[in-house]
PDB file of C-alpha atoms in Angstrom:
ATOM      1  CA  MET A   3      13.389  33.192  23.524  1.00 46.00           C
ATOM      2  CA  PHE A   4      11.417  31.674  20.666  1.00 49.00           C
ATOM      3  CA  ARG A   5      13.290  30.586  17.608  1.00 55.00           C
ATOM      4  CA  SER A   6      11.751  30.281  14.200  1.00 60.00           C
ATOM      5  CA  VAL A   7      11.522  26.871  12.560  1.00 56.00           C
ATOM      6  CA  ARG A   8      14.092  28.148  10.044  1.00 53.00           C
ATOM      7  CA  GLU A   9      16.542  29.010  12.842  1.00 61.00           C
ATOM      8  CA  VAL A  10      16.032  25.562  14.379  1.00 58.00           C
ATOM      9  CA  ALA A  11      16.523  23.916  10.965  1.00 55.00           C
ATOM     10  CA  VAL A  12      19.751  25.834  10.322  1.00 52.00           C
ATOM     11  CA  ARG A  13      21.040  24.825  13.743  1.00 61.00           C
ATOM     12  CA  ALA A  14      20.107  21.180  13.112  1.00 57.00           C
ATOM     13  CA  VAL A  15      22.076  21.183   9.855  1.00 53.00           C
ATOM     14  CA  ARG A  16      25.053  22.614  11.748  1.00 53.00           C
ATOM     15  CA  VAL A  17      24.676  19.825  14.312  1.00 57.00           C
ATOM     16  CA  ILE A  18      24.673  17.182  11.585  1.00 54.00           C
ATOM     17  CA  VAL A  19      27.838  18.618  10.056  1.00 47.00           C
ATOM     18  CA  ALA A  20      29.502  18.761  13.488  1.00 48.00           C
ATOM     19  CA  LEU A  21      28.504  15.169  14.201  1.00 49.00           C
ATOM     20  CA  LEU A  22      29.913  14.102  10.848  1.00 45.00           C
ATOM     21  CA  MET A  23      33.239  15.711  11.733  1.00 42.00           C
ATOM     22  CA  LEU A  24      33.247  14.190  15.246  1.00 44.00           C
ATOM     23  CA  VAL A  25      32.228  10.655  14.373  1.00 46.00           C
ATOM     24  CA  GLY A  26      34.110  10.477  11.097  1.00 43.00           C
ATOM     25  CA  VAL A  27      34.106   7.749   8.545  1.00 39.00           C
ATOM     26  CA  ALA A  28      36.185   5.600  10.943  1.00 40.00           C
ATOM     27  CA  ALA A  29      32.981   4.658  12.788  1.00 44.00           C
ATOM     28  CA  CYS A  30      32.266   2.228   9.989  1.00 44.00           C
ATOM     29  CA  SER A  31      34.830  -0.538  10.377  1.00 42.00           C
ATOM     30  CA  SER A  32      36.534  -2.305   7.510  1.00 40.00           C
ATOM     31  CA  GLU A  33      33.746  -4.904   7.725  1.00 43.00           C
ATOM     32  CA  CYS A  34      31.249  -2.321   6.481  1.00 46.00           C
ATOM     33  CA  ASP A  35      30.779  -2.963   2.770  1.00 46.00           C
ATOM     34  CA  THR A  36      28.564  -0.166   1.503  1.00 46.00           C
ATOM     35  CA  ALA A  37      29.352  -0.735  -2.182  1.00 46.00           C
ATOM     36  CA  SER A  38      27.066  -3.782  -2.336  1.00 47.00           C
ATOM     37  CA  VAL A  39      24.107  -2.075  -0.642  1.00 52.00           C
ATOM     38  CA  GLU A  40      21.399  -0.239  -2.509  1.00 62.00           C
ATOM     39  CA  PRO A  41      20.832   3.265  -1.069  1.00 75.00           C
ATOM     40  CA  GLN A  42      17.072   2.699  -0.797  1.00 82.00           C
ATOM     41  CA  GLU A  43      17.744  -0.298   1.478  1.00 85.00           C
ATOM     42  CA  VAL A  44      19.709   1.867   3.916  1.00 90.00           C
ATOM     43  CA  VAL A  45      17.092   4.640   3.731  1.00 90.00           C
ATOM     44  CA  ALA A  46      14.311   2.146   4.539  1.00 92.00           C
ATOM     45  CA  GLU A  47      16.330   0.708   7.440  1.00 95.00           C
ATOM     46  CA  ILE A  48      17.026   4.171   8.875  1.00 94.00           C
ATOM     47  CA  GLU A  49      13.389   5.242   8.554  1.00 93.00           C
ATOM     48  CA  ARG A  50      12.352   2.040  10.363  1.00 94.00           C
ATOM     49  CA  LEU A  51      14.925   2.625  13.116  1.00 96.00           C
ATOM     50  CA  ILE A  52      13.692   6.188  13.686  1.00 95.00           C
ATOM     51  CA  THR A  53      10.082   4.995  13.908  1.00 93.00           C
ATOM     52  CA  ASP A  54      10.928   1.994  16.116  1.00 95.00           C
ATOM     53  CA  PHE A  55      13.072   4.111  18.461  1.00 94.00           C
ATOM     54  CA  ASN A  56      10.391   6.741  18.961  1.00 89.00           C
ATOM     55  CA  ARG A  57       7.598   4.186  19.428  1.00 89.00           C
ATOM     56  CA  ALA A  58       9.752   2.421  22.037  1.00 90.00           C
ATOM     57  CA  ARG A  59      10.390   5.796  23.688  1.00 86.00           C
ATOM     58  CA  GLU A  60       6.650   6.530  23.822  1.00 83.00           C
ATOM     59  CA  ALA A  61       6.037   3.075  25.351  1.00 84.00           C
ATOM     60  CA  ASN A  62       8.944   3.314  27.844  1.00 85.00           C
ATOM     61  CA  ASP A  63      10.281   0.088  26.288  1.00 89.00           C
ATOM     62  CA  THR A  64      13.846   0.116  27.611  1.00 91.00           C
ATOM     63  CA  ALA A  65      14.633  -3.352  26.223  1.00 94.00           C
ATOM     64  CA  ARG A  66      13.724  -2.284  22.679  1.00 96.00           C
ATOM     65  CA  ILE A  67      15.629   0.998  22.970  1.00 94.00           C
ATOM     66  CA  GLY A  68      18.618  -1.023  24.171  1.00 95.00           C
ATOM     67  CA  GLU A  69      18.465  -3.182  21.036  1.00 96.00           C
ATOM     68  CA  LEU A  70      18.196  -0.198  18.691  1.00 97.00           C
ATOM     69  CA  THR A  71      21.082   1.805  20.155  1.00 97.00           C
ATOM     70  CA  THR A  72      24.834   1.335  20.502  1.00 97.00           C
ATOM     71  CA  ASP A  73      26.444   0.723  23.895  1.00 96.00           C
ATOM     72  CA  ASP A  74      27.834   4.280  23.868  1.00 96.00           C
ATOM     73  CA  PHE A  75      24.568   5.892  22.693  1.00 96.00           C
ATOM     74  CA  THR A  76      24.019   9.499  23.774  1.00 95.00           C
ATOM     75  CA  ILE A  77      20.948  11.689  23.603  1.00 93.00           C
ATOM     76  CA  ALA A  78      20.614  15.445  23.984  1.00 93.00           C
ATOM     77  CA  ASP A  79      17.450  17.539  24.073  1.00 89.00           C
ATOM     78  CA  ARG A  80      17.219  21.338  23.908  1.00 91.00           C
ATOM     79  CA  ALA A  81      13.846  23.033  24.309  1.00 88.00           C
ATOM     80  CA  TYR A  82      13.212  26.768  24.232  1.00 89.00           C
ATOM     81  CA  LEU A  83      10.236  27.539  26.461  1.00 86.00           C
ATOM     82  CA  ALA A  84       7.404  30.006  25.917  1.00 83.00           C
ATOM     83  CA  SER A  85       8.457  31.655  29.201  1.00 83.00           C
ATOM     84  CA  GLY A  86      11.798  32.569  27.642  1.00 86.00           C
ATOM     85  CA  GLY A  87      13.835  29.913  29.447  1.00 86.00           C
ATOM     86  CA  ALA A  88      15.382  26.765  28.098  1.00 88.00           C
ATOM     87  CA  LEU A  89      15.689  23.123  29.118  1.00 84.00           C
ATOM     88  CA  GLU A  90      18.822  21.169  28.277  1.00 89.00           C
ATOM     89  CA  LYS A  91      19.214  17.441  28.917  1.00 87.00           C
ATOM     90  CA  ASP A  92      22.190  15.273  27.987  1.00 91.00           C
ATOM     91  CA  TYR A  93      22.261  11.565  28.767  1.00 91.00           C
ATOM     92  CA  THR A  94      24.389   8.507  28.212  1.00 93.00           C
ATOM     93  CA  LYS A  95      22.531   5.331  27.295  1.00 93.00           C
ATOM     94  CA  GLU A  96      22.455   4.186  30.931  1.00 92.00           C
ATOM     95  CA  GLY A  97      21.204   7.552  32.155  1.00 89.00           C
ATOM     96  CA  PHE A  98      18.562   7.761  29.448  1.00 88.00           C
ATOM     97  CA  LEU A  99      17.228   4.271  30.105  1.00 87.00           C
ATOM     98  CA  SER A 100      17.080   4.855  33.871  1.00 85.00           C
ATOM     99  CA  ASN A 101      15.114   8.106  33.324  1.00 81.00           C
ATOM    100  CA  ILE A 102      12.842   6.900  30.527  1.00 76.00           C
ATOM    101  CA  ASP A 103       9.663   7.727  32.468  1.00 69.00           C
ATOM    102  CA  ASN A 104      10.680  11.386  32.343  1.00 62.00           C
ATOM    103  CA  PHE A 105      10.707  11.211  28.557  1.00 53.00           C
ATOM    104  CA  GLY A 106       8.055   8.829  27.315  1.00 48.00           C
ATOM    105  CA  ARG A 107       5.207   8.986  29.788  1.00 56.00           C
ATOM    106  CA  LYS A 108       2.164  10.720  28.326  1.00 69.00           C
ATOM    107  CA  TRP A 109       4.105  12.127  25.370  1.00 73.00           C
ATOM    108  CA  THR A 110       3.151  11.246  21.805  1.00 78.00           C
ATOM    109  CA  LEU A 111       5.176  11.911  18.685  1.00 79.00           C
ATOM    110  CA  ASP A 112       4.288  12.762  15.119  1.00 82.00           C
ATOM    111  CA  LEU A 113       7.039  12.776  12.513  1.00 81.00           C
ATOM    112  CA  GLU A 114       6.604  15.482   9.898  1.00 82.00           C
ATOM    113  CA  GLY A 115       7.557  14.441   6.378  1.00 78.00           C
ATOM    114  CA  THR A 116      10.405  12.165   5.381  1.00 82.00           C
ATOM    115  CA  PRO A 117      13.798  12.108   7.108  1.00 85.00           C
ATOM    116  CA  VAL A 118      16.694  13.715   5.237  1.00 87.00           C
ATOM    117  CA  ILE A 119      19.452  11.082   5.129  1.00 87.00           C
ATOM    118  CA  THR A 120      23.090  11.377   4.084  1.00 85.00           C
ATOM    119  CA  GLY A 121      26.348   9.471   4.507  1.00 82.00           C
ATOM    120  CA  VAL A 122      28.049   6.264   3.487  1.00 79.00           C
ATOM    121  CA  GLY A 123      28.614   4.797   6.933  1.00 80.00           C
ATOM    122  CA  PRO A 124      28.139   6.380   9.351  1.00 90.00           C
ATOM    123  CA  TRP A 125      24.788   7.703   8.195  1.00 91.00           C
ATOM    124  CA  PHE A 126      23.073  10.855   9.389  1.00 93.00           C
ATOM    125  CA  ALA A 127      19.380  11.708   9.359  1.00 92.00           C
ATOM    126  CA  SER A 128      17.298  14.667  10.407  1.00 92.00           C
ATOM    127  CA  VAL A 129      13.547  14.846  10.749  1.00 91.00           C
ATOM    128  CA  VAL A 130      10.985  17.337  12.027  1.00 91.00           C
ATOM    129  CA  GLU A 131       9.208  16.071  15.156  1.00 89.00           C
ATOM    130  CA  HIS A 132       6.104  17.278  16.959  1.00 88.00           C
ATOM    131  CA  TRP A 133       5.787  16.108  20.590  1.00 83.00           C
ATOM    132  CA  SER A 134       2.527  16.558  22.473  1.00 83.00           C
ATOM    133  CA  ASN A 135       1.371  15.871  26.010  1.00 79.00           C
ATOM    134  CA  GLU A 136      -2.393  16.080  26.465  1.00 79.00           C
ATOM    135  CA  ALA A 137      -2.244  15.942  30.273  1.00 73.00           C
ATOM    136  CA  LEU A 138       0.117  18.916  30.419  1.00 72.00           C
ATOM    137  CA  ARG A 139      -1.502  20.595  27.399  1.00 79.00           C
ATOM    138  CA  GLU A 140       1.967  21.081  26.043  1.00 80.00           C
ATOM    139  CA  ASP A 141       3.315  20.861  22.505  1.00 86.00           C
ATOM    140  CA  LEU A 142       6.890  20.983  21.272  1.00 86.00           C
ATOM    141  CA  ASP A 143       8.103  21.337  17.692  1.00 90.00           C
ATOM    142  CA  GLY A 144      11.689  20.661  16.714  1.00 91.00           C
ATOM    143  CA  ILE A 145      14.197  18.807  14.626  1.00 92.00           C
ATOM    144  CA  SER A 146      16.102  15.649  15.528  1.00 93.00           C
ATOM    145  CA  ALA A 147      19.502  14.726  14.162  1.00 94.00           C
ATOM    146  CA  TYR A 148      20.442  11.046  14.374  1.00 95.00           C
ATOM    147  CA  VAL A 149      23.741   9.238  13.774  1.00 95.00           C
ATOM    148  CA  PHE A 150      23.595   5.586  12.654  1.00 95.00           C
ATOM    149  CA  VAL A 151      26.570   3.203  12.678  1.00 95.00           C
ATOM    150  CA  GLY A 152      27.181  -0.409  11.735  1.00 93.00           C
ATOM    151  CA  ALA A 153      26.857  -2.479   8.637  1.00 90.00           C
ATOM    152  CA  PRO A 154      23.704  -2.110   6.538  1.00 89.00           C
ATOM    153  CA  GLY A 155      21.122  -4.542   7.855  1.00 91.00           C
ATOM    154  CA  GLU A 156      22.631  -4.194  11.345  1.00 94.00           C
ATOM    155  CA  LEU A 157      22.498  -0.424  11.849  1.00 95.00           C
ATOM    156  CA  GLN A 158      22.089   1.042  15.327  1.00 97.00           C
ATOM    157  CA  ILE A 159      21.500   4.558  16.586  1.00 97.00           C
ATOM    158  CA  ALA A 160      24.724   6.019  18.022  1.00 97.00           C
ATOM    159  CA  SER A 161      23.280   9.383  19.031  1.00 96.00           C
ATOM    160  CA  LYS A 162      20.233  11.600  18.830  1.00 95.00           C
ATOM    161  CA  PHE A 163      20.094  15.372  19.216  1.00 95.00           C
ATOM    162  CA  TRP A 164      16.753  17.200  19.389  1.00 91.00           C
ATOM    163  CA  GLU A 165      16.290  20.949  19.421  1.00 92.00           C
ATOM    164  CA  GLY A 166      12.996  22.759  19.348  1.00 90.00           C
ATOM    165  CA  GLN A 167      10.613  25.093  21.048  1.00 89.00           C
ATOM    166  CA  GLN A 168       7.515  24.954  23.167  1.00 86.00           C
ATOM    167  CA  ILE A 169       4.561  26.072  21.059  1.00 84.00           C
ATOM    168  CA  SER A 170       1.901  25.716  23.747  1.00 74.00           C
ATOM    169  CA  GLY A 171       1.750  24.962  27.432  1.00 60.00           C
TER     170      GLY A 171
END
């Protein structure tokens, strides 16, 4: 069943709120001093992390993904297919890194617009993503929700959730 971009966006916002409740402010230890950090510095760091993570994913660069993510990193993908079915994939960091060829090979990513970022540690971001695979002639549009933890300047991605739909293929 196809979902409109609005439906996907509403669901992504719900995911971000749920992640906020699950992770909680406790994820930022007492060492995390956010009062001395300018918000634009954190925004720039998060935007860089999103770009670096997705470029590493496209390149199957497991070492770089390992550096950018926490030890307990999780990733979940939900895709609604043109045929009416759905694909759901949930991985731990180890599972994701051992299956990276299933994700990155032949896929390219375009980020649409600027990520929406909120939080004071942990931080949350959502961004519209367009994935394409020329060999398969397949395109996917969706929204990713990321959770970032750690002190500013040392942020890592704790989790990523993507939900979208197949628009061709």
